[in-house]
Tab-separated table of C-alpha atoms in Angstrom:
chain	number	residue	atom	x	y	z
G	255	MET	CA	23.375	-25.481	37.856
G	256	LYS	CA	20.497	-28.131	36.898
G	257	LYS	CA	17.634	-25.689	38.156
G	258	ILE	CA	19.011	-22.843	36.096
G	259	LEU	CA	19.345	-24.995	32.978
G	260	LYS	CA	15.867	-26.336	33.437
G	261	VAL	CA	14.379	-22.678	33.936
G	262	LEU	CA	16.148	-21.605	30.924
G	263	GLY	CA	15.017	-24.517	29.036
G	264	TYR	CA	11.465	-23.384	30.065
G	265	ILE	CA	11.831	-20.110	28.887
G	266	ILE	CA	13.212	-20.807	25.513
G	267	LEU	CA	10.627	-23.524	25.116
G	268	GLY	CA	8.026	-20.608	26.141
G	269	ILE	CA	9.635	-18.200	23.362
G	270	ILE	CA	9.455	-20.914	20.416
G	271	GLY	CA	5.919	-21.839	21.582
G	272	PHE	CA	4.739	-18.259	21.423
G	273	CYS	CA	6.475	-17.812	17.993
G	274	VAL	CA	5.023	-21.121	16.512
G	275	LEU	CA	1.453	-20.212	18.119
G	276	TYR	CA	1.824	-16.527	16.411
G	277	ILE	CA	2.640	-18.028	13.028
G	278	VAL	CA	-0.220	-20.424	13.142
G	279	ALA	CA	-2.986	-17.964	14.321
G	280	GLU	CA	-1.545	-15.413	11.525
G	281	TYR	CA	-1.745	-18.107	8.770
G	282	CYS	CA	-5.196	-19.325	10.006
G	283	LEU	CA	-6.805	-15.849	10.755
G	284	SER	CA	-5.454	-14.104	7.673
G	285	ARG	CA	-7.431	-16.421	5.418
G	286	LEU	CA	-10.730	-15.531	6.832
G	287	PRO	CA	-12.782	-13.329	4.709
G	288	ALA	CA	-13.752	-9.984	5.967
G	289	SER	CA	-17.171	-9.617	4.264
G	290	SER	CA	-18.951	-11.615	1.508
G	291	LYS	CA	-21.324	-8.933	0.452
G	292	GLU	CA	-20.448	-5.904	-1.396
G	293	ALA	CA	-21.367	-2.434	-0.668
G	294	SER	CA	-24.802	-1.497	-1.930
G	295	LYS	CA	-23.861	2.442	-2.884
G	296	ASP	CA	-21.123	4.693	-2.935
G	297	GLN	CA	-19.988	5.700	0.820
G	298	THR	CA	-17.142	7.971	0.082
G	299	ILE	CA	-16.247	10.624	2.476
G	300	GLN	CA	-13.469	12.948	1.763
G	301	VAL	CA	-10.916	12.801	4.567
G	302	PHE	CA	-7.591	14.890	4.752
G	303	VAL	CA	-4.677	14.946	7.037
G	304	LYS	CA	-3.536	18.271	8.691
G	305	SER	CA	-0.051	18.668	10.402
G	306	ASN	CA	1.866	21.795	11.665
G	307	GLY	CA	4.951	19.743	11.754
G	308	VAL	CA	4.299	18.725	15.442
G	309	HIS	CA	0.759	17.623	15.845
G	310	THR	CA	-1.317	15.819	13.152
G	311	ASP	CA	-5.025	16.082	12.846
G	312	ILE	CA	-7.522	13.877	10.632
G	313	VAL	CA	-9.936	16.655	8.967
G	314	LEU	CA	-13.361	15.665	8.092
G	315	PRO	CA	-16.595	17.309	6.834
G	316	VAL	CA	-18.566	18.519	9.878
G	317	ILE	CA	-21.852	17.043	8.439
G	318	VAL	CA	-22.334	14.098	6.200
G	319	GLN	CA	-25.381	11.730	5.635
G	320	GLU	CA	-23.898	9.304	8.220
G	321	MET	CA	-22.763	11.582	10.879
G	322	ASP	CA	-22.947	15.307	12.093
G	323	TRP	CA	-19.776	16.039	14.223
G	324	SER	CA	-21.155	19.172	15.668
G	325	ASN	CA	-23.306	16.893	17.886
G	326	ILE	CA	-20.021	15.347	19.454
G	327	PHE	CA	-18.106	18.683	19.461
G	328	PRO	CA	-20.936	21.371	19.515
G	329	TYR	CA	-20.120	24.913	18.193
G	330	ALA	CA	-20.947	26.141	21.580
G	331	ASN	CA	-17.899	24.891	23.093
G	332	THR	CA	-15.647	27.166	20.915
G	333	VAL	CA	-14.295	30.515	21.945
G	334	GLY	CA	-16.342	32.299	19.051
G	335	LYS	CA	-19.247	30.170	19.297
G	336	LYS	CA	-19.631	30.453	15.459
G	337	ALA	CA	-21.330	27.891	13.588
G	338	GLY	CA	-21.208	26.871	9.951
G	339	TYR	CA	-17.547	25.407	9.588
G	340	GLN	CA	-17.371	22.905	7.094
G	341	TYR	CA	-14.392	20.797	8.220
G	342	MET	CA	-13.235	19.655	11.434
G	343	GLY	CA	-9.966	18.842	12.365
G	344	ILE	CA	-9.618	16.028	15.179
G	345	GLY	CA	-6.400	14.931	16.746
G	346	TRP	CA	-5.790	12.482	19.879
G	347	GLY	CA	-2.653	12.404	21.969
G	348	ASP	CA	-0.714	13.030	25.282
G	349	LYS	CA	-2.495	15.958	27.039
G	350	GLY	CA	0.895	17.597	28.190
G	351	PHE	CA	2.233	17.314	24.519
G	352	TYR	CA	-0.619	19.101	23.093
G	353	LEU	CA	-0.421	21.870	25.668
G	354	ASP	CA	3.370	22.225	26.253
G	355	THR	CA	4.657	21.682	22.599
G	356	PRO	CA	3.144	24.016	20.033
G	357	GLU	CA	6.459	23.720	18.273
G	358	TRP	CA	9.374	21.340	18.260
G	359	LYS	CA	11.651	23.946	19.897
G	360	ASP	CA	9.178	23.892	22.784
G	361	LEU	CA	9.760	20.155	23.294
G	362	LYS	CA	11.154	18.940	26.894
G	363	ALA	CA	12.597	15.529	27.469
G	364	SER	CA	10.267	14.963	30.555
G	365	THR	CA	7.183	15.782	28.123
G	366	ALA	CA	8.408	13.177	25.361
G	367	PHE	CA	9.001	10.431	27.819
G	368	VAL	CA	5.587	10.910	29.308
G	369	ALA	CA	3.984	10.955	25.813
G	370	ALA	CA	6.041	8.017	24.231
G	371	PHE	CA	5.290	5.525	27.037
G	372	GLY	CA	1.664	6.543	27.704
G	373	LEU	CA	1.999	7.988	31.298
G	374	GLY	CA	0.157	10.951	30.940
G	375	GLN	CA	-3.445	11.941	30.518
G	376	SER	CA	-5.185	11.657	26.898
G	377	ALA	CA	-6.673	14.675	25.038
G	378	ILE	CA	-8.704	15.425	21.889
G	379	HIS	CA	-7.851	18.422	20.033
G	380	CYS	CA	-10.424	19.896	17.736
G	381	ASP	CA	-10.302	22.650	15.063
G	382	LEU	CA	-12.914	23.969	12.971
G	383	LEU	CA	-11.915	24.897	9.647
């Protein structure tokens, strides 16, 4: 009985110690400044969010001064191979969920379980708009 109480005491002390360490770390680290200098110019890029009710994509301009997304996701990899799109929708998630669930009615419990717990492969979904 003493061994059980001793182990239980260590578990409780471990949990309390973790909580105290977390609170101290949060208090100290949240007071560190992120950056002391201001941005030198306007660096605004318009970003949209697109959803079909099941999948959500971040929509970015294909070409901006800082980045050309057509180098990462080439137009040659598309079915139509057509260039000149203005926006690109990028989504990331479970490969099985992307391929097997175009609508909510197509969702299976096994697909949802694998996606929720990260047991399957990941995939990047890219739409040109």
